[in-house]
Coordinates of C-alpha atoms in Angstrom, one line a residue:
Chain A
X11 CA 108.9 211.1 88.4
X12 CA 105.7 210.4 86.8
X13 CA 104.7 207.6 84.6
X14 CA 103.6 208.5 81.6
X15 CA 103.1 205.6 78.4
X16 CA 105.6 206.3 76.4
X17 CA 107.6 204.3 73.2
X18 CA 110.6 204.3 75.1
X19 CA 109.7 203.2 78.0
X20 CA 107.8 199.9 76.1
X21 CA 111.0 199.2 74.8
X22 CA 113.3 199.4 78.3
X23 CA 110.7 197.2 79.7
X24 CA 110.4 194.8 76.8
X25 CA 114.6 194.7 76.8
X26 CA 114.4 194.0 80.7
X27 CA 111.8 191.3 80.7
X28 CA 114.0 189.7 77.9
X29 CA 116.9 190.2 80.5
X30 CA 114.8 188.3 83.4
X31 CA 113.9 185.8 80.7
X32 CA 117.5 185.0 80.3
X33 CA 118.3 185.3 83.9
X34 CA 115.7 182.4 84.9
X35 CA 115.1 179.7 82.0
X36 CA 118.5 178.0 83.0
X37 CA 116.8 177.5 86.6
X38 CA 113.6 176.0 85.0
X39 CA 115.2 173.7 82.8
X40 CA 117.8 172.3 85.6
X41 CA 114.6 172.2 88.1
X42 CA 112.9 170.3 85.2
X43 CA 115.6 167.7 85.1
X44 CA 116.0 167.2 88.6
X45 CA 112.2 166.2 88.2
X46 CA 112.6 163.7 84.7
X47 CA 112.6 160.2 85.2
X48 CA 116.3 159.1 83.9
X49 CA 114.8 156.4 80.6
X50 CA 113.2 160.0 79.6
X51 CA 116.2 162.0 79.5
X52 CA 118.0 159.0 77.4
X53 CA 115.0 159.2 75.1
X54 CA 114.3 162.6 74.6
X55 CA 117.2 164.6 75.6
X56 CA 116.5 167.5 79.0
X57 CA 113.2 169.0 78.0
X58 CA 111.4 172.3 79.8
X59 CA 108.4 170.0 80.8
X60 CA 109.3 166.3 81.8
X61 CA 107.5 163.5 79.6
X62 CA 107.8 161.5 82.4
X63 CA 107.7 163.3 86.3
X64 CA 109.7 161.5 88.6
X65 CA 110.7 162.4 92.1
X66 CA 113.6 159.0 92.1
X67 CA 116.8 161.6 91.8
X68 CA 115.7 163.0 95.0
X69 CA 115.4 160.1 96.7
X70 CA 118.6 158.5 95.3
X71 CA 120.3 161.5 97.1
X72 CA 118.0 161.0 100.3
X73 CA 118.8 157.2 100.9
X74 CA 122.3 158.0 102.2
X75 CA 121.8 161.7 103.4
X76 CA 124.5 161.8 105.6
X77 CA 127.1 162.4 103.3
X78 CA 124.7 165.5 102.0
X79 CA 123.9 166.6 105.8
X80 CA 127.4 167.1 106.9
X81 CA 128.1 168.8 103.7
X82 CA 125.6 170.8 104.7
X83 CA 126.7 171.2 108.1
X84 CA 130.3 171.9 107.6
X85 CA 128.9 174.4 105.0
X86 CA 126.4 176.2 107.5
X87 CA 129.2 176.1 110.1
X88 CA 131.7 177.9 108.3
X89 CA 129.3 180.4 106.5
X90 CA 128.0 181.7 110.2
X91 CA 131.2 181.7 111.8
X92 CA 133.1 183.2 108.8
X93 CA 129.8 186.2 108.0
X94 CA 130.2 187.0 111.4
X95 CA 133.9 187.5 111.9
X96 CA 134.2 189.0 108.8
X97 CA 131.5 191.7 109.0
X98 CA 132.8 192.7 112.4
X99 CA 136.6 193.0 111.0
X100 CA 135.4 194.4 108.0
X101 CA 133.4 197.0 109.9
X102 CA 136.4 197.6 112.5
X103 CA 139.0 198.1 109.7
X104 CA 136.2 200.2 107.4
X105 CA 135.3 202.5 110.4
X106 CA 139.3 203.3 111.4
X107 CA 140.2 204.1 108.2
X108 CA 137.0 206.5 107.7
X109 CA 138.1 208.4 110.8
X110 CA 139.3 211.8 109.4
X111 CA 140.7 212.7 112.7
X112 CA 143.0 209.2 112.9
X113 CA 146.1 210.0 112.6
X114 CA 147.5 207.0 110.7
X115 CA 144.9 206.5 108.3
X116 CA 146.7 207.2 105.4
X117 CA 149.4 204.4 105.8
X118 CA 146.7 202.0 107.1
X119 CA 144.6 202.9 104.2
X120 CA 147.5 202.2 102.0
X121 CA 148.6 198.7 104.1
X122 CA 145.1 197.5 103.6
X123 CA 144.1 198.5 99.7
X124 CA 147.7 197.5 97.8
X125 CA 147.1 193.6 98.8
X126 CA 144.3 194.8 95.9
X127 CA 147.1 195.8 93.5
X128 CA 149.8 193.2 94.3
X129 CA 149.7 189.7 95.8
X130 CA 152.0 186.6 96.4
X131 CA 150.2 184.7 94.1
X132 CA 148.5 180.8 94.6
X133 CA 151.8 178.9 95.4
X134 CA 153.3 181.2 98.8
X135 CA 150.0 181.1 100.4
X136 CA 149.5 177.3 99.5
X137 CA 152.7 176.1 101.2
X138 CA 152.1 179.3 103.9
X139 CA 148.9 177.6 105.2
X140 CA 150.2 173.6 104.6
X141 CA 153.6 174.4 105.7
X142 CA 154.2 176.9 108.1
X143 CA 150.5 177.3 109.9
X144 CA 149.5 173.7 109.2
X145 CA 145.6 174.2 108.4
X146 CA 145.3 171.8 105.9
X147 CA 142.5 169.8 107.0
X148 CA 141.3 172.7 109.1
X149 CA 138.1 174.7 108.8
X150 CA 140.2 177.3 109.8
X151 CA 141.7 177.0 106.4
X152 CA 138.1 177.9 105.3
X153 CA 137.6 180.8 107.1
X154 CA 141.1 182.9 108.1
X155 CA 142.3 183.4 104.9
X156 CA 138.8 185.1 103.2
X157 CA 137.8 187.2 106.1
X158 CA 139.1 190.5 104.9
X159 CA 138.2 191.7 101.5
X160 CA 139.6 195.4 100.6
X161 CA 136.5 195.6 98.2
X162 CA 134.4 194.9 101.1
X163 CA 136.5 197.4 103.3
X164 CA 135.8 200.1 100.4
X165 CA 132.3 199.5 100.7
X166 CA 132.3 199.8 104.6
X167 CA 134.4 203.1 104.1
X168 CA 132.3 204.6 101.8
X169 CA 129.5 204.1 103.7
X170 CA 131.0 205.0 106.8
X171 CA 132.4 208.4 105.4
X172 CA 128.7 209.8 105.2
X173 CA 127.9 209.6 108.9
X174 CA 127.9 212.6 110.2
X175 CA 130.8 213.0 112.0
X176 CA 129.2 215.0 115.2
X177 CA 127.5 212.0 116.5
X178 CA 130.7 210.8 117.4
X179 CA 132.0 214.4 118.4
X180 CA 128.7 214.7 120.5
X181 CA 129.2 211.1 122.1
X182 CA 133.2 211.7 122.7
X183 CA 131.8 214.9 124.5
X184 CA 129.8 212.7 126.6
X185 CA 132.7 211.0 127.3
X186 CA 132.4 207.7 125.3
X187 CA 135.6 205.7 124.5
X188 CA 136.0 205.0 120.9
X189 CA 135.3 201.1 121.6
X190 CA 132.5 202.2 122.9
X191 CA 131.7 204.3 120.0
X192 CA 132.1 202.0 117.7
X193 CA 130.0 199.2 119.3
X194 CA 127.0 201.2 120.5
X195 CA 126.7 204.0 118.1
X196 CA 127.9 202.9 114.9
X197 CA 127.8 199.8 114.3
X198 CA 124.2 199.9 114.7
X199 CA 123.9 203.1 112.7
X200 CA 125.4 200.7 109.5
X201 CA 122.6 198.3 109.3
X202 CA 122.4 198.6 105.6
X203 CA 125.8 198.5 105.0
X204 CA 126.5 195.4 107.4
X205 CA 122.7 193.6 105.8
X206 CA 124.3 194.2 102.6
X207 CA 128.2 193.2 102.9
X208 CA 127.0 190.3 105.4
X209 CA 125.0 189.4 102.6
X210 CA 127.7 189.3 99.7
X211 CA 130.3 188.0 102.6
X212 CA 127.6 185.1 103.2
X213 CA 127.3 184.0 99.5
X214 CA 131.2 183.8 99.2
X215 CA 131.6 181.7 102.3
X216 CA 128.4 179.3 101.4
X217 CA 129.9 179.4 97.8
X218 CA 133.4 178.9 98.6
X219 CA 134.8 175.7 96.4
X220 CA 138.6 176.6 95.9
X221 CA 139.8 176.8 99.6
X222 CA 138.0 173.3 100.0
X223 CA 139.6 172.4 96.6
X224 CA 143.2 173.0 97.8
X225 CA 143.4 172.0 101.6
X226 CA 140.8 169.6 101.7
X227 CA 140.9 165.6 101.8
X228 CA 139.0 164.6 105.0
X229 CA 135.8 163.3 104.0
X230 CA 134.2 164.3 106.9
X231 CA 135.3 168.6 106.2
X232 CA 134.5 168.6 102.7
X233 CA 131.9 171.5 102.4
X234 CA 128.7 171.3 99.8
X235 CA 130.2 173.3 96.9
X236 CA 133.6 170.9 96.8
X237 CA 130.7 167.9 97.3
X238 CA 129.3 169.1 94.5
X239 CA 132.7 169.5 92.1
X240 CA 133.5 165.4 93.3
X241 CA 130.3 164.2 92.4
X242 CA 130.7 165.8 89.2
X243 CA 133.9 164.2 88.6
X244 CA 132.7 160.9 89.9
X245 CA 129.6 160.5 88.0
X246 CA 131.4 161.5 85.0
X247 CA 133.7 158.3 85.8
X248 CA 130.9 156.5 86.3
X249 CA 129.2 157.0 83.4
X250 CA 132.3 157.3 81.0
X251 CA 133.3 154.0 82.1
X252 CA 130.5 151.7 82.5
X253 CA 132.2 148.6 81.1
X254 CA 135.0 148.9 83.7
X255 CA 132.4 149.7 86.5
X256 CA 130.2 147.1 85.7
X257 CA 133.1 144.3 86.4
X258 CA 132.3 144.8 90.3
X259 CA 128.7 144.5 90.1
X260 CA 127.6 147.9 90.1
X261 CA 125.1 148.4 87.8
X262 CA 125.5 151.8 86.3
X263 CA 122.1 152.1 85.0
X264 CA 120.3 151.9 88.1
X265 CA 122.0 155.2 89.1
X266 CA 119.7 157.9 88.6
X267 CA 122.8 160.4 87.1
X268 CA 121.5 162.8 85.2
X269 CA 118.8 164.0 87.3
X270 CA 120.6 163.2 90.5
X271 CA 123.2 165.7 89.4
X272 CA 120.9 168.1 88.6
X273 CA 119.1 167.7 91.4
X274 CA 122.4 167.9 94.1
X275 CA 123.1 171.2 92.2
X276 CA 119.3 172.8 93.2
X277 CA 120.0 171.8 96.5
X278 CA 123.7 173.8 96.7
X279 CA 122.6 176.4 95.3
X280 CA 118.8 176.8 97.0
X281 CA 119.3 178.1 100.0
X282 CA 121.3 181.5 99.2
X283 CA 119.0 182.3 96.1
X284 CA 116.0 181.4 98.3
X285 CA 117.3 184.1 101.4
X286 CA 118.9 186.9 99.2
X287 CA 115.1 188.4 98.7
X288 CA 114.9 189.1 102.0
X289 CA 118.2 191.3 102.3
X290 CA 117.5 193.6 98.8
X291 CA 115.7 196.5 100.8
X292 CA 118.8 196.8 102.1
X293 CA 121.1 196.7 98.8
X294 CA 120.8 200.3 97.3
X295 CA 121.1 202.3 100.6
X296 CA 124.2 200.0 101.8
X297 CA 126.2 199.3 98.9
X298 CA 127.8 203.4 98.8
X299 CA 131.3 202.9 97.0
X300 CA 133.3 205.9 98.0
X301 CA 136.5 206.6 96.6
X302 CA 139.9 205.3 98.1
X303 CA 141.4 208.6 98.3
X304 CA 142.6 209.1 101.9
Chain B
X20 CA 161.5 215.7 121.0
X21 CA 159.9 214.2 118.0
X22 CA 159.8 210.8 118.9
X23 CA 158.4 211.6 122.0
X24 CA 155.5 213.8 120.4
X25 CA 154.8 210.6 118.3
X26 CA 154.7 208.4 121.5
X27 CA 151.8 211.2 122.5
X28 CA 149.4 210.6 119.2
X29 CA 150.4 207.1 119.4
X30 CA 148.5 206.8 122.8
X31 CA 145.5 209.3 121.3
X32 CA 144.7 207.0 118.7
X33 CA 145.6 203.9 120.8
X34 CA 142.1 202.4 120.7
X35 CA 141.4 203.2 117.2
X36 CA 144.4 201.1 116.9
X37 CA 143.0 198.7 119.1
X38 CA 140.2 198.5 116.5
X39 CA 142.7 197.9 113.1
X40 CA 145.3 195.3 115.0
X41 CA 143.1 192.3 114.7
X42 CA 141.9 192.9 110.7
X43 CA 145.5 194.5 110.4
X44 CA 147.1 191.1 111.4
X45 CA 145.2 189.1 109.1
X46 CA 145.8 191.3 106.1
X47 CA 149.7 190.5 107.2
X48 CA 149.9 187.2 107.7
X49 CA 147.5 186.4 104.6
X50 CA 148.2 188.7 102.4
X51 CA 151.9 190.4 102.8
X52 CA 153.5 186.8 104.1
X53 CA 152.8 185.3 100.7
X54 CA 154.3 188.5 99.1
X55 CA 157.9 187.1 100.7
X56 CA 157.0 184.2 99.3
X57 CA 157.3 184.9 95.3
X58 CA 161.1 184.1 96.1
X59 CA 160.4 180.9 95.8
X60 CA 160.5 181.6 92.2
X61 CA 163.8 181.5 92.0
X62 CA 164.3 178.7 93.9
X63 CA 164.3 175.1 93.5
X64 CA 161.7 174.2 96.1
X65 CA 161.9 171.2 97.6
X66 CA 159.6 170.2 100.7
X67 CA 162.5 168.7 102.6
X68 CA 164.3 171.1 102.3
X69 CA 161.9 173.7 102.9
X70 CA 161.4 177.1 102.4
X71 CA 164.9 178.6 103.3
X72 CA 167.1 175.7 102.6
X73 CA 165.9 175.2 99.4
X74 CA 168.8 176.1 96.7
X75 CA 168.8 179.3 94.4
X76 CA 168.6 178.5 90.9
X77 CA 167.9 182.4 89.0
X78 CA 165.6 182.8 86.7
X79 CA 165.7 179.2 85.5
X80 CA 162.2 179.1 86.9
X81 CA 160.4 181.9 84.5
X82 CA 163.0 180.4 81.8
X83 CA 161.4 177.4 81.4
X84 CA 158.0 179.1 81.3
X85 CA 158.9 181.4 79.1
X86 CA 160.0 179.3 76.4
X87 CA 157.2 177.1 76.8
X88 CA 154.3 177.7 74.3
X89 CA 151.9 178.0 76.9
X90 CA 153.2 181.2 78.0
X91 CA 152.1 183.3 75.1
X92 CA 148.8 181.1 74.7
X93 CA 147.7 181.6 78.7
X94 CA 148.9 184.9 78.4
X95 CA 146.8 186.0 75.3
X96 CA 143.7 183.8 76.9
X97 CA 143.8 185.6 80.1
X98 CA 144.3 189.4 78.7
X99 CA 142.0 188.5 75.9
X100 CA 138.9 187.6 78.2
X101 CA 140.0 190.0 80.8
X102 CA 139.1 193.0 78.4
X103 CA 136.1 191.4 77.1
X104 CA 134.8 190.6 80.3
X105 CA 135.7 194.5 81.9
X106 CA 134.4 196.2 78.5
X107 CA 131.3 194.4 78.3
X108 CA 130.6 194.6 81.7
X109 CA 131.0 198.5 82.3
X110 CA 128.8 199.0 78.8
X111 CA 126.3 197.2 79.7
X112 CA 126.5 197.5 83.3
X113 CA 126.1 201.3 82.9
X114 CA 123.5 201.3 80.3
X115 CA 121.2 198.7 82.2
X116 CA 121.7 200.8 85.5
X117 CA 120.3 204.6 83.3
X118 CA 117.2 202.6 82.2
X119 CA 116.4 201.0 85.3
X120 CA 116.5 204.7 86.6
X121 CA 113.7 205.1 84.1
X122 CA 111.5 202.3 85.4
X123 CA 108.8 202.3 87.7
X124 CA 109.7 201.0 91.7
X125 CA 107.9 197.5 91.0
X126 CA 108.9 196.4 87.7
X127 CA 112.6 197.7 89.2
X128 CA 112.8 195.2 92.1
X129 CA 111.5 192.3 89.8
X130 CA 114.1 193.0 87.6
X131 CA 116.9 193.6 89.9
X132 CA 116.3 190.1 91.8
X133 CA 116.0 188.4 88.8
X134 CA 119.3 189.8 87.3
X135 CA 120.8 189.5 90.6
X136 CA 119.9 185.5 91.3
X137 CA 122.4 184.4 89.5
X138 CA 125.8 186.2 91.2
X139 CA 124.2 184.2 94.2
X140 CA 125.5 181.1 92.6
X141 CA 128.7 179.2 92.9
X142 CA 130.7 178.6 89.8
X143 CA 130.1 174.7 90.2
X144 CA 126.6 175.2 90.3
X145 CA 126.3 177.1 87.0
X146 CA 129.1 174.2 85.8
X147 CA 126.0 172.2 86.2
X148 CA 123.6 174.6 84.8
X149 CA 125.8 174.8 81.9
X150 CA 125.8 171.4 81.6
X151 CA 122.2 171.2 81.3
X152 CA 122.4 173.3 78.1
X153 CA 125.5 171.8 76.6
X154 CA 125.6 168.4 77.0
X155 CA 126.2 166.8 74.0
X156 CA 123.7 163.6 73.9
X157 CA 121.0 165.5 76.5
X158 CA 122.0 169.2 76.3
X159 CA 119.2 171.4 75.5
X160 CA 121.0 174.0 73.3
X161 CA 121.9 170.5 70.9
X162 CA 117.8 169.7 70.5
X163 CA 117.2 173.2 69.7
X164 CA 119.7 172.9 67.2
X165 CA 118.4 169.9 66.1
X166 CA 115.0 170.9 65.7
X167 CA 116.2 173.8 63.5
X168 CA 118.1 171.3 61.5
X169 CA 121.3 172.9 62.2
X170 CA 124.6 170.7 63.2
X171 CA 124.5 170.0 66.6
X172 CA 128.0 169.9 68.4
X173 CA 130.2 168.2 71.0
X174 CA 130.5 171.4 72.7
X175 CA 133.0 170.2 75.6
X176 CA 135.7 168.9 72.7
X177 CA 135.8 171.9 70.8
X178 CA 137.6 175.0 70.5
X179 CA 136.0 177.5 68.6
X180 CA 132.6 178.3 70.7
X181 CA 134.4 178.4 74.2
X182 CA 135.0 182.5 73.5
X183 CA 131.3 183.0 73.0
X184 CA 130.3 180.5 75.7
X185 CA 132.7 182.0 78.8
X186 CA 131.7 185.6 77.6
X187 CA 127.9 184.7 77.7
X188 CA 128.2 182.7 81.3
X189 CA 130.5 185.7 82.5
X190 CA 127.8 187.9 82.0
X191 CA 125.2 186.4 82.8
X192 CA 126.3 185.7 86.4
X193 CA 128.1 189.1 86.8
X194 CA 125.8 191.8 85.2
X195 CA 123.5 192.0 88.1
X196 CA 125.8 193.0 90.6
X197 CA 127.4 195.5 88.4
X198 CA 124.3 197.0 87.5
X199 CA 123.8 197.1 90.9
X200 CA 126.8 198.8 91.9
X201 CA 126.1 201.7 89.0
X202 CA 122.5 201.8 90.3
X203 CA 123.6 202.5 93.4
X204 CA 125.7 205.2 92.3
X205 CA 123.0 206.6 90.4
X206 CA 120.9 206.9 93.6
X207 CA 123.4 208.6 95.6
X208 CA 123.3 211.7 93.1
X209 CA 122.1 214.6 94.6
X210 CA 118.3 215.3 93.0
X211 CA 118.6 218.9 92.8
X212 CA 121.2 218.6 90.0
X213 CA 118.2 216.9 87.9
X214 CA 115.7 219.5 89.1
X215 CA 117.8 222.4 88.2
X216 CA 118.3 220.3 84.8
X217 CA 114.5 219.9 84.1
X218 CA 114.2 223.5 85.0
X219 CA 116.4 224.3 82.4
X220 CA 114.6 222.5 79.9
X221 CA 116.9 219.6 80.0
X222 CA 115.3 216.2 78.1
X223 CA 115.7 213.0 79.7
X224 CA 118.3 212.4 77.4
X225 CA 120.6 215.3 78.2
X226 CA 119.7 214.1 82.2
X227 CA 121.6 211.4 81.5
X228 CA 124.3 212.4 79.7
X229 CA 125.2 215.6 81.3
X230 CA 124.4 214.8 84.8
X231 CA 124.0 210.9 85.5
X232 CA 127.6 209.9 83.3
X233 CA 129.6 213.1 84.8
X234 CA 128.4 212.1 88.6
X235 CA 129.6 208.4 87.7
X236 CA 132.7 209.4 86.4
X237 CA 134.8 208.9 89.4
X238 CA 133.0 205.5 90.2
X239 CA 133.3 204.3 86.9
X240 CA 136.6 205.5 86.7
X241 CA 137.5 203.4 90.4
X242 CA 135.8 200.1 89.2
X243 CA 137.7 200.4 85.9
X244 CA 141.4 201.2 87.5
X245 CA 140.6 197.9 89.5
X246 CA 139.2 196.0 86.9
X247 CA 142.6 196.6 84.7
X248 CA 144.6 195.3 87.7
X249 CA 142.3 192.0 87.3
X250 CA 142.7 191.6 83.5
X251 CA 145.6 189.5 84.4
X252 CA 143.8 187.9 87.5
X253 CA 141.0 185.5 85.5
X254 CA 138.1 184.2 86.7
X255 CA 139.4 180.8 87.8
X256 CA 136.0 179.2 88.7
X257 CA 134.6 180.4 85.5
X258 CA 137.1 178.9 83.5
X259 CA 137.6 175.6 85.3
X260 CA 134.4 174.5 86.1
X261 CA 132.7 175.7 82.9
X262 CA 134.6 173.9 80.1
X263 CA 135.0 171.2 82.9
X264 CA 138.7 171.3 82.6
X265 CA 138.4 169.6 79.6
X266 CA 142.1 169.2 78.0
X267 CA 140.4 169.7 74.3
X268 CA 138.9 172.9 75.4
X269 CA 142.3 174.3 76.5
X270 CA 143.5 176.3 73.8
X271 CA 140.7 178.5 74.4
X272 CA 139.8 178.5 77.6
X273 CA 143.1 178.0 79.4
X274 CA 144.2 181.2 81.5
X275 CA 147.2 181.3 83.7
X276 CA 145.5 181.0 86.9
X277 CA 143.8 177.5 85.5
X278 CA 147.4 177.1 84.2
X279 CA 148.9 177.8 88.2
X280 CA 146.4 175.1 89.4
X281 CA 147.2 172.3 87.3
X282 CA 151.2 173.4 87.6
X283 CA 150.6 172.9 91.3
X284 CA 148.5 169.9 91.7
X285 CA 149.0 167.9 89.0
X286 CA 152.2 168.3 88.1
X287 CA 153.6 169.6 91.8
X288 CA 155.8 172.1 90.4
X289 CA 156.3 174.4 93.0
X290 CA 159.2 176.7 91.3
X291 CA 157.4 177.3 88.1
X292 CA 153.9 178.1 89.2
X293 CA 155.1 180.5 91.4
X294 CA 157.2 181.9 89.1
X295 CA 154.2 182.3 87.1
X296 CA 152.0 184.0 89.8
X297 CA 155.2 186.2 90.2
X298 CA 154.8 187.2 86.4
X299 CA 151.1 187.9 87.0
X300 CA 150.9 189.9 89.8
X301 CA 153.8 191.9 88.5
X302 CA 152.4 192.7 85.0
X303 CA 149.0 193.7 87.1
X304 CA 150.3 196.0 89.3
X305 CA 152.3 197.3 86.1
X306 CA 149.0 197.8 84.9
X307 CA 147.1 199.4 87.8
X308 CA 149.8 202.1 88.1
X309 CA 149.9 202.5 84.0
X310 CA 146.5 202.9 84.3
X311 CA 146.0 205.5 87.4
X312 CA 148.7 207.7 85.8
X313 CA 147.1 208.3 82.2
X314 CA 143.5 209.0 84.4
X315 CA 146.0 211.4 86.7
X316 CA 147.1 213.1 83.5
X317 CA 143.6 213.7 82.1
X318 CA 141.8 214.2 85.1
X319 CA 143.6 214.3 88.8
X320 CA 140.5 214.3 90.6
X321 CA 139.6 210.5 89.3
X322 CA 142.8 208.7 89.7
X323 CA 142.8 206.0 92.5
X324 CA 146.0 207.0 94.3

């Protein structure tokens, strides 16, 4: 389509420039805060252009990096392991129910998608995981329950349904068996879908705080998001109860709380924002939500 | 004879079944087993007696919940927010996706990236961003209000502003994703339709309303039906972290999900929180089936099942 100058086009551009600004501006604010000197914040409030530049917040965090590094380690581990496992299982399920010649396609599809409509709720899952599977305080509690997501299977199925069936048939003709067809033909041809879903799934694992909020008490297994939650709560406690805390010889005014908070948020969110643009080219190709009908 | 032929089919499909097995097992354990756990709603659960040994108490758990003021409050909030999120997301994302289609590739990429970035973040991180804006003493929003000589607010202690804040936060984080899904749908439309429309002398507006929208209708309806099921499942992260789990804001921020979480983790009331969960799932299911029924009456092609 030819790009012609027209007032309508200009309006569209202005609209999207406005939207883009709305999306970006809060980040700029938070980045600025993280580089602002604490006393300047107390005097002037949060500012987009720091009146007193300072790296103290980051120095403070990296003074005792063990907590942060361990949390990063846990998060990276569950993200990598979880994403790989989840992708494999999503691809397998999506592939099998996309095969028109699979005899049990309708019941299998129903079995998977019914969970989108009805679930037991939080408490039975909680009791199952803590009382019967004994996954409390293990990394499995953060990985296993999130491996299968019907919505991603729907996207995978939508993508695979568009793949010409002749490819599979001709492979069969050549004597390839199902497992081999799946691993050597279907998976490599699904790269756009796998890249897109892989990115979404890895967001999910990186950003997951709910399972850790529920199941993790062990200090060594805290992922970065839960660390962030706790930091928010404990800094809240320290600043709002400064008289109480001061009794114990902790000088709360020395804590760069306001800027350190924002610095932590950047450290937790940064990696995902950074890797996302590299995957963007696969997005539109990979995201074909097919209809659910069997 | 029949069972024997079934055996042949099983054997023929065995390798595909093998591929299905690990996922199916996970679904069974983590999605279906908890469904059986809903019987806890009818029991007085005690950890020492366990799942099987706890006493049956009929509908008491439900009764305690429904006679409290909370039942109405959190139901109203959950449904209210759910409806607003669903309608606004659908309308705005569709509009954005169709407008994006009119844009050059280079600009498209920039805007798409910017709109998608918030989706990459967790609600915890977003709550820190919200804090930067809403903090009562240092927050940027209050500074701007001050600048214009307006009244500043203690955002985290008030109830009135929260519907606006939560809806803004929801849209800010999710609109990029929904727009992308619809945009992918538009990209999937066969270009021939547009060429045919062009030959017939259709304007851009006519192409959008006569080609794009009808071609997207299946996708829109499928997503809407699923969203209707979600009206009763609130966004826990949004409603827990953005208002900072602050009791003062509960009248306008508390939803079923945050309530159940508190009932479980703070009060340890297993029976009642299960009962609320059952209430939530059951209503969600009814809503989806009803929505699907209505859609099927109108146009069978578009229904989900």
